[in-house]
mmCIF file of C-alpha atoms in Angstrom:
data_model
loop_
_atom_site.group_PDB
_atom_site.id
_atom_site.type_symbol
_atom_site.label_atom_id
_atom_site.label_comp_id
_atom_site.label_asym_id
_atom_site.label_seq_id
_atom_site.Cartn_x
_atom_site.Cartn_y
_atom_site.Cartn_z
ATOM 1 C CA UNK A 28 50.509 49.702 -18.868
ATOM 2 C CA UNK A 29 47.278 51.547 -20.254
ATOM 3 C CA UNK A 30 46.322 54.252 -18.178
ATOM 4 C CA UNK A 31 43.007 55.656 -18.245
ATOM 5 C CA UNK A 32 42.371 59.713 -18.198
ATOM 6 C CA UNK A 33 39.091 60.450 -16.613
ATOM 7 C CA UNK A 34 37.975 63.900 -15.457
ATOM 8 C CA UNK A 35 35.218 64.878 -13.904
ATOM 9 C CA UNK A 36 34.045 66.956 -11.226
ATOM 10 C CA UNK A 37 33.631 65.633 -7.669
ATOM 11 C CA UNK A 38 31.785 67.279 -5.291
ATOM 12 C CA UNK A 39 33.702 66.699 -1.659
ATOM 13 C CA UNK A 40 32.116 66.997 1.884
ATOM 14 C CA UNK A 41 33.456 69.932 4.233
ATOM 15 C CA UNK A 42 36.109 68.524 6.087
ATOM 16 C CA UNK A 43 37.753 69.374 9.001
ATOM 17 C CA UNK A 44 41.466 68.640 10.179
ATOM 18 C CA UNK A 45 41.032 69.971 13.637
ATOM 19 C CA UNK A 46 39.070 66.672 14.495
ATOM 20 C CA UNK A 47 41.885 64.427 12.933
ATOM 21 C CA UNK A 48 44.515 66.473 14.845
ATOM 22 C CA UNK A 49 42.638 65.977 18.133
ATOM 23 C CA UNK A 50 42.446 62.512 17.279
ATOM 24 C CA UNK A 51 46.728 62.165 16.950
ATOM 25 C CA UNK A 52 46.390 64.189 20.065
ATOM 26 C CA UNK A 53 44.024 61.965 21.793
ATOM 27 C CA UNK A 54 46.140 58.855 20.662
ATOM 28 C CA UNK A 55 49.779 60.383 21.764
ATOM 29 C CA UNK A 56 48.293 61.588 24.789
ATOM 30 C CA UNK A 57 45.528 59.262 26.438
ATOM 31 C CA UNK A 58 46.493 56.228 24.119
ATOM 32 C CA UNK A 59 43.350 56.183 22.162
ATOM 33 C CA UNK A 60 43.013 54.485 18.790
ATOM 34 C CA UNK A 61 43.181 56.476 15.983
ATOM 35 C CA UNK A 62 40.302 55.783 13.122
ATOM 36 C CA UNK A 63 42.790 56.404 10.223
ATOM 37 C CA UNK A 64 45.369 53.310 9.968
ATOM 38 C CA UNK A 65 48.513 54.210 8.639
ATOM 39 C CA UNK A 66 48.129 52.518 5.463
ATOM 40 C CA UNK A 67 45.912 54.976 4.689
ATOM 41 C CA UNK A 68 47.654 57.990 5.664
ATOM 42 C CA UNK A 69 50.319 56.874 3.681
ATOM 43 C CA UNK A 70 47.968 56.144 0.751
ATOM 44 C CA UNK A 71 46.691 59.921 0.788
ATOM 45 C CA UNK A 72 50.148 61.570 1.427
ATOM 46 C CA UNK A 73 51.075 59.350 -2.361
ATOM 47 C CA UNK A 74 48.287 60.633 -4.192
ATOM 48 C CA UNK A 75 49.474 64.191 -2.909
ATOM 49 C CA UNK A 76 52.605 64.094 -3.673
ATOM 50 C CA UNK A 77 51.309 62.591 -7.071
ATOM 51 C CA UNK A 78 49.245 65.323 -7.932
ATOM 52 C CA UNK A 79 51.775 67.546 -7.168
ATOM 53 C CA UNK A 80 54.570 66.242 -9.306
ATOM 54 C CA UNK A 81 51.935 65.590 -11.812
ATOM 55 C CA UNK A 82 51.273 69.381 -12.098
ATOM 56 C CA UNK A 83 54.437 70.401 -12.073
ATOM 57 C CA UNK A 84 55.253 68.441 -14.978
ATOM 58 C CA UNK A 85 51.694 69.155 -16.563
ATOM 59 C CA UNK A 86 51.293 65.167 -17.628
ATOM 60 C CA UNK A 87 49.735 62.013 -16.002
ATOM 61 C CA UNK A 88 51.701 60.500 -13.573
ATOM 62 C CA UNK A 89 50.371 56.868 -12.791
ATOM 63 C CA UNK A 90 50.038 55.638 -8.619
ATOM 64 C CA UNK A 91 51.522 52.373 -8.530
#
């Protein structure tokens, strides 16, 4: 497997996890759909945890 190193700086919108948490809310609640599927969630809590181990050990740590 080749993996490529690229870094760069990305400059991120302002985000906001009080409307996603209303959202859950809204979904438990009133049984509203929830724009977020759960493949993505679970894509994003990966590439966390990911990061995390990956600076931890200070190397590159491919997603599979």
């Amino acid at each position: 497997m080749t993996i490529a190193i690229i870094r760069e700086k990305v400059k991120s919108s302002q985000g906001s996890y009080l409307g996603y948490y209303d959202a859950v809310y809204q979904s438990i609640v009133n049984n509203q759909p929830i724009a977020v599927t759960v493949k993505n969630r679970i894509n994003v809590m990966q590439i966390i945890e990911t990061a995390i181990k990956s600076s931890d050990k200070q190397k590159v740590i491919a997603l599979l």
